[in-house]
């Protein structure tokens, strides 16, 4: 849907626009760097594959100004009791330290894994309510300083 009053900018609503997402990301990164003095944004991933090359699990994260943010962590259902989630998380924390981070933030829906993160030393810092099914988005935080590396 497009709204154009003929006298100025045009407002358009539509399906997700990946080019717009990329531009917004660049603009916000520049704004955030100017506001904080930290322009060292980066990203990384950790991946586990089985002998057949099939994905067992993985994690994606970003780093910025000494903070690591875990975006996604998933382990295939038949491998969830094998410790792969813990290994992925430890590998990500090690990589975050290698990149100069001393803290990690993550969020997890109440029906996902907030308890998993708490068992790994993360503390709840807040919740966003209103997730479908009566759930919440749990925000968690962990300091990496003073911990064993590797």
Tab-separated table of N, CA and C in Angstrom, residues 52-147:
chain	number	residue	atom	x	y	z
A	52	UNK	N	27.411	-37.366	8.026
A	52	UNK	CA	26.795	-37.277	6.699
A	52	UNK	C	26.752	-35.836	6.189
A	53	UNK	N	27.244	-34.900	7.012
A	53	UNK	CA	27.229	-33.500	6.623
A	53	UNK	C	25.940	-32.783	6.941
A	54	UNK	N	25.031	-33.450	7.639
A	54	UNK	CA	23.755	-32.837	8.014
A	54	UNK	C	23.943	-31.976	9.265
A	55	UNK	N	23.183	-30.909	9.324
A	55	UNK	CA	23.274	-29.992	10.453
A	55	UNK	C	22.749	-30.631	11.734
A	56	UNK	N	23.578	-30.635	12.768
A	56	UNK	CA	23.184	-31.081	14.106
A	56	UNK	C	22.697	-29.886	14.910
A	57	UNK	N	23.388	-28.762	14.756
A	57	UNK	CA	23.003	-27.555	15.473
A	57	UNK	C	23.890	-26.401	15.084
A	58	UNK	N	23.496	-25.225	15.534
A	58	UNK	CA	24.287	-24.058	15.218
A	58	UNK	C	23.901	-22.862	16.062
A	59	UNK	N	24.732	-21.853	15.960
A	59	UNK	CA	24.550	-20.624	16.721
A	59	UNK	C	25.043	-19.473	15.855
A	60	UNK	N	24.317	-18.366	15.878
A	60	UNK	CA	24.792	-17.145	15.238
A	60	UNK	C	24.781	-16.034	16.270
A	61	UNK	N	25.770	-15.145	16.155
A	61	UNK	CA	25.929	-14.092	17.153
A	61	UNK	C	26.580	-12.872	16.517
A	62	UNK	N	26.520	-11.762	17.246
A	62	UNK	CA	27.185	-10.530	16.833
A	62	UNK	C	28.023	-10.035	17.998
A	63	UNK	N	28.995	-9.200	17.695
A	63	UNK	CA	29.799	-8.555	18.726
A	63	UNK	C	29.840	-7.059	18.435
A	64	UNK	N	29.881	-6.281	19.504
A	64	UNK	CA	29.909	-4.827	19.355
A	64	UNK	C	30.294	-4.193	20.685
A	65	UNK	N	31.380	-3.476	20.711
A	65	UNK	CA	31.771	-2.727	21.900
A	65	UNK	C	31.955	-3.567	23.147
A	66	UNK	N	32.476	-4.778	23.001
A	66	UNK	CA	32.688	-5.648	24.154
A	66	UNK	C	31.492	-6.484	24.544
A	67	UNK	N	30.393	-6.355	23.812
A	67	UNK	CA	29.181	-7.129	24.068
A	67	UNK	C	28.996	-8.144	22.956
A	68	UNK	N	28.643	-9.364	23.319
A	68	UNK	CA	28.262	-10.394	22.358
A	68	UNK	C	26.760	-10.603	22.490
A	69	UNK	N	26.072	-10.646	21.377
A	69	UNK	CA	24.642	-10.917	21.377
A	69	UNK	C	24.360	-12.207	20.631
A	70	UNK	N	23.802	-13.169	21.306
A	70	UNK	CA	23.436	-14.426	20.652
A	70	UNK	C	22.082	-14.220	19.997
A	71	UNK	N	22.042	-14.408	18.687
A	71	UNK	CA	20.799	-14.226	17.938
A	71	UNK	C	20.012	-15.519	17.838
A	72	UNK	N	20.678	-16.592	17.455
A	72	UNK	CA	20.007	-17.868	17.225
A	72	UNK	C	20.859	-19.005	17.768
A	73	UNK	N	20.221	-19.958	18.441
A	73	UNK	CA	20.873	-21.197	18.847
A	73	UNK	C	19.842	-22.297	18.686
A	74	UNK	N	20.197	-23.316	17.901
A	74	UNK	CA	19.265	-24.420	17.646
A	74	UNK	C	20.045	-25.719	17.581
A	75	UNK	N	19.453	-26.785	18.144
A	75	UNK	CA	20.011	-28.133	18.066
A	75	UNK	C	18.899	-29.061	17.591
A	76	UNK	N	19.235	-29.923	16.637
A	76	UNK	CA	18.298	-30.899	16.094
A	76	UNK	C	17.719	-31.749	17.226
A	77	UNK	N	16.445	-32.045	17.141
A	77	UNK	CA	15.741	-32.710	18.237
A	77	UNK	C	16.413	-34.001	18.694
A	78	UNK	N	16.896	-34.827	17.784
A	78	UNK	CA	17.512	-36.101	18.186
A	78	UNK	C	18.895	-35.928	18.819
A	79	UNK	N	19.390	-34.707	18.874
A	79	UNK	CA	20.711	-34.448	19.459
A	79	UNK	C	20.652	-33.539	20.681
A	80	UNK	N	19.457	-33.211	21.143
A	80	UNK	CA	19.322	-32.238	22.228
A	80	UNK	C	19.790	-32.754	23.581
A	81	UNK	N	19.870	-34.044	23.765
A	81	UNK	CA	20.354	-34.570	25.039
A	81	UNK	C	21.833	-34.914	24.990
A	82	UNK	N	22.506	-34.608	23.889
A	82	UNK	CA	23.909	-34.960	23.727
A	82	UNK	C	24.892	-33.884	24.138
A	83	UNK	N	24.417	-32.801	24.718
A	83	UNK	CA	25.309	-31.745	25.174
A	83	UNK	C	25.736	-30.761	24.096
A	84	UNK	N	25.139	-30.856	22.911
A	84	UNK	CA	25.554	-29.972	21.823
A	84	UNK	C	25.196	-28.515	22.078
A	85	UNK	N	24.083	-28.252	22.722
A	85	UNK	CA	23.734	-26.869	23.039
A	85	UNK	C	24.782	-26.234	23.937
A	86	UNK	N	25.221	-26.967	24.949
A	86	UNK	CA	26.259	-26.470	25.860
A	86	UNK	C	27.568	-26.249	25.127
A	87	UNK	N	27.917	-27.168	24.245
A	87	UNK	CA	29.172	-27.020	23.492
A	87	UNK	C	29.113	-25.813	22.566
A	88	UNK	N	27.981	-25.632	21.903
A	88	UNK	CA	27.817	-24.471	21.033
A	88	UNK	C	27.945	-23.182	21.836
A	89	UNK	N	27.281	-23.137	22.986
A	89	UNK	CA	27.307	-21.933	23.814
A	89	UNK	C	28.718	-21.646	24.321
A	90	UNK	N	29.424	-22.670	24.802
A	90	UNK	CA	30.801	-22.475	25.278
A	90	UNK	C	31.708	-21.998	24.144
A	91	UNK	N	31.541	-22.586	22.958
A	91	UNK	CA	32.367	-22.168	21.814
A	91	UNK	C	32.083	-20.709	21.470
A	92	UNK	N	30.824	-20.300	21.540
A	92	UNK	CA	30.472	-18.906	21.248
A	92	UNK	C	31.055	-17.977	22.304
A	93	UNK	N	30.982	-18.359	23.562
A	93	UNK	CA	31.562	-17.533	24.625
A	93	UNK	C	33.069	-17.409	24.452
A	94	UNK	N	33.730	-18.510	24.071
A	94	UNK	CA	35.172	-18.464	23.818
A	94	UNK	C	35.493	-17.533	22.653
A	95	UNK	N	34.706	-17.612	21.579
A	95	UNK	CA	34.928	-16.739	20.426
A	95	UNK	C	34.661	-15.282	20.797
A	96	UNK	N	33.643	-15.049	21.613
A	96	UNK	CA	33.346	-13.690	22.065
A	96	UNK	C	34.533	-13.130	22.849
A	97	UNK	N	35.094	-13.924	23.738
A	97	UNK	CA	36.282	-13.489	24.493
A	97	UNK	C	37.433	-13.187	23.534
A	98	UNK	N	37.645	-14.077	22.559
A	98	UNK	CA	38.730	-13.884	21.591
A	98	UNK	C	38.568	-12.557	20.853
A	99	UNK	N	37.306	-12.146	20.663
A	99	UNK	CA	37.010	-10.888	19.977
A	99	UNK	C	36.966	-9.698	20.934
A	100	UNK	N	37.338	-9.908	22.186
A	100	UNK	CA	37.416	-8.810	23.143
A	100	UNK	C	36.153	-8.544	23.940
A	101	UNK	N	35.205	-9.454	23.900
A	101	UNK	CA	33.952	-9.256	24.648
A	101	UNK	C	34.102	-9.737	26.083
A	102	UNK	N	33.440	-9.029	26.996
A	102	UNK	CA	33.439	-9.436	28.394
A	102	UNK	C	32.034	-9.678	28.922
A	103	UNK	N	31.040	-9.668	28.024
A	103	UNK	CA	29.661	-9.903	28.422
A	103	UNK	C	28.854	-10.426	27.227
A	104	UNK	N	27.763	-11.134	27.546
A	104	UNK	CA	26.906	-11.736	26.526
A	104	UNK	C	25.448	-11.479	26.885
A	105	UNK	N	24.641	-11.183	25.873
A	105	UNK	CA	23.202	-11.013	26.051
A	105	UNK	C	22.478	-11.962	25.092
A	106	UNK	N	21.337	-12.448	25.536
A	106	UNK	CA	20.529	-13.348	24.719
A	106	UNK	C	19.088	-13.236	25.181
A	107	UNK	N	18.158	-13.583	24.318
A	107	UNK	CA	16.769	-13.695	24.761
A	107	UNK	C	16.227	-15.034	24.302
A	108	UNK	N	15.277	-15.563	25.061
A	108	UNK	CA	14.694	-16.870	24.777
A	108	UNK	C	13.244	-16.857	25.246
A	109	UNK	N	12.358	-17.323	24.394
A	109	UNK	CA	10.952	-17.401	24.794
A	109	UNK	C	10.794	-18.393	25.946
A	110	UNK	N	9.777	-18.184	26.764
A	110	UNK	CA	9.573	-19.059	27.922
A	110	UNK	C	9.361	-20.512	27.505
A	111	UNK	N	8.886	-20.772	26.303
A	111	UNK	CA	8.694	-22.155	25.847
A	111	UNK	C	9.944	-22.721	25.176
A	112	UNK	N	11.005	-21.917	25.114
A	112	UNK	CA	12.253	-22.389	24.524
A	112	UNK	C	13.243	-22.786	25.615
A	113	UNK	N	14.234	-21.941	25.901
A	113	UNK	CA	15.334	-22.405	26.744
A	113	UNK	C	15.889	-21.411	27.758
A	114	UNK	N	15.065	-20.590	28.413
A	114	UNK	CA	15.680	-19.696	29.403
A	114	UNK	C	16.383	-20.462	30.530
A	115	UNK	N	15.853	-21.603	30.910
A	115	UNK	CA	16.492	-22.416	31.948
A	115	UNK	C	17.862	-22.923	31.534
A	116	UNK	N	18.003	-23.250	30.263
A	116	UNK	CA	19.297	-23.674	29.722
A	116	UNK	C	20.337	-22.585	29.936
A	117	UNK	N	20.000	-21.353	29.594
A	117	UNK	CA	20.942	-20.249	29.763
A	117	UNK	C	21.221	-19.988	31.240
A	118	UNK	N	20.211	-20.066	32.082
A	118	UNK	CA	20.419	-19.858	33.516
A	118	UNK	C	21.369	-20.910	34.074
A	119	UNK	N	21.249	-22.164	33.609
A	119	UNK	CA	22.172	-23.217	34.060
A	119	UNK	C	23.609	-22.942	33.621
A	120	UNK	N	23.780	-22.092	32.631
A	120	UNK	CA	25.113	-21.732	32.147
A	120	UNK	C	25.566	-20.368	32.666
A	121	UNK	N	24.947	-19.891	33.735
A	121	UNK	CA	25.404	-18.686	34.396
A	121	UNK	C	24.778	-17.385	33.942
A	122	UNK	N	23.751	-17.452	33.105
A	122	UNK	CA	23.065	-16.244	32.643
A	122	UNK	C	21.998	-15.859	33.661
A	123	UNK	N	21.817	-14.568	33.852
A	123	UNK	CA	20.815	-14.055	34.783
A	123	UNK	C	19.733	-13.323	34.005
A	124	UNK	N	18.493	-13.525	34.399
A	124	UNK	CA	17.380	-12.825	33.761
A	124	UNK	C	17.449	-11.338	34.095
A	125	UNK	N	17.298	-10.505	33.060
A	125	UNK	CA	17.310	-9.056	33.264
A	125	UNK	C	15.968	-8.416	32.957
A	126	UNK	N	15.046	-9.181	32.396
A	126	UNK	CA	13.730	-8.635	32.094
A	126	UNK	C	12.946	-9.551	31.180
A	127	UNK	N	11.681	-9.191	30.987
A	127	UNK	CA	10.801	-9.969	30.124
A	127	UNK	C	9.943	-9.048	29.283
A	128	UNK	N	9.748	-9.449	28.055
A	128	UNK	CA	8.783	-8.778	27.181
A	128	UNK	C	7.561	-9.684	27.115
A	129	UNK	N	6.431	-9.144	27.527
A	129	UNK	CA	5.194	-9.923	27.568
A	129	UNK	C	4.489	-9.872	26.211
A	130	UNK	N	3.466	-10.694	26.063
A	130	UNK	CA	2.632	-10.635	24.874
A	130	UNK	C	3.023	-11.592	23.768
A	131	UNK	N	3.900	-12.529	24.055
A	131	UNK	CA	4.266	-13.532	23.054
A	131	UNK	C	3.067	-14.469	22.884
A	132	UNK	N	2.757	-14.890	21.659
A	132	UNK	CA	1.591	-15.760	21.442
A	132	UNK	C	1.572	-16.965	22.383
A	133	UNK	N	0.381	-17.360	22.784
A	133	UNK	CA	0.203	-18.494	23.683
A	133	UNK	C	0.393	-18.151	25.141
A	134	UNK	N	0.448	-16.862	25.461
A	134	UNK	CA	0.629	-16.452	26.850
A	134	UNK	C	2.069	-16.514	27.326
A	135	UNK	N	3.012	-16.546	26.411
A	135	UNK	CA	4.421	-16.656	26.764
A	135	UNK	C	5.082	-15.281	26.850
A	136	UNK	N	6.361	-15.293	27.243
A	136	UNK	CA	7.162	-14.067	27.338
A	136	UNK	C	8.507	-14.300	26.677
A	137	UNK	N	9.163	-13.210	26.328
A	137	UNK	CA	10.523	-13.240	25.804
A	137	UNK	C	11.428	-12.872	26.972
A	138	UNK	N	12.245	-13.816	27.416
A	138	UNK	CA	13.093	-13.638	28.587
A	138	UNK	C	14.462	-13.131	28.132
A	139	UNK	N	14.894	-12.001	28.683
A	139	UNK	CA	16.189	-11.408	28.357
A	139	UNK	C	17.184	-11.821	29.430
A	140	UNK	N	18.352	-12.295	28.993
A	140	UNK	CA	19.359	-12.821	29.907
A	140	UNK	C	20.721	-12.199	29.613
A	141	UNK	N	21.571	-12.192	30.624
A	141	UNK	CA	22.871	-11.517	30.538
A	141	UNK	C	23.902	-12.304	31.339
A	142	UNK	N	25.135	-12.310	30.847
A	142	UNK	CA	26.235	-12.983	31.558
A	142	UNK	C	27.519	-12.196	31.364
A	143	UNK	N	28.270	-12.025	32.446
A	143	UNK	CA	29.618	-11.444	32.358
A	143	UNK	C	30.604	-12.584	32.101
A	144	UNK	N	31.539	-12.358	31.189
A	144	UNK	CA	32.519	-13.382	30.834
A	144	UNK	C	33.841	-13.211	31.565
A	145	UNK	N	34.036	-12.115	32.272
A	145	UNK	CA	35.306	-11.860	32.934
A	145	UNK	C	35.523	-12.830	34.088
A	146	UNK	N	36.774	-13.200	34.271
A	146	UNK	CA	37.133	-14.066	35.387
A	146	UNK	C	36.770	-15.522	35.192
A	147	UNK	N	36.303	-15.891	33.990
A	147	UNK	CA	35.936	-17.285	33.733
A	147	UNK	C	37.047	-18.023	33.030
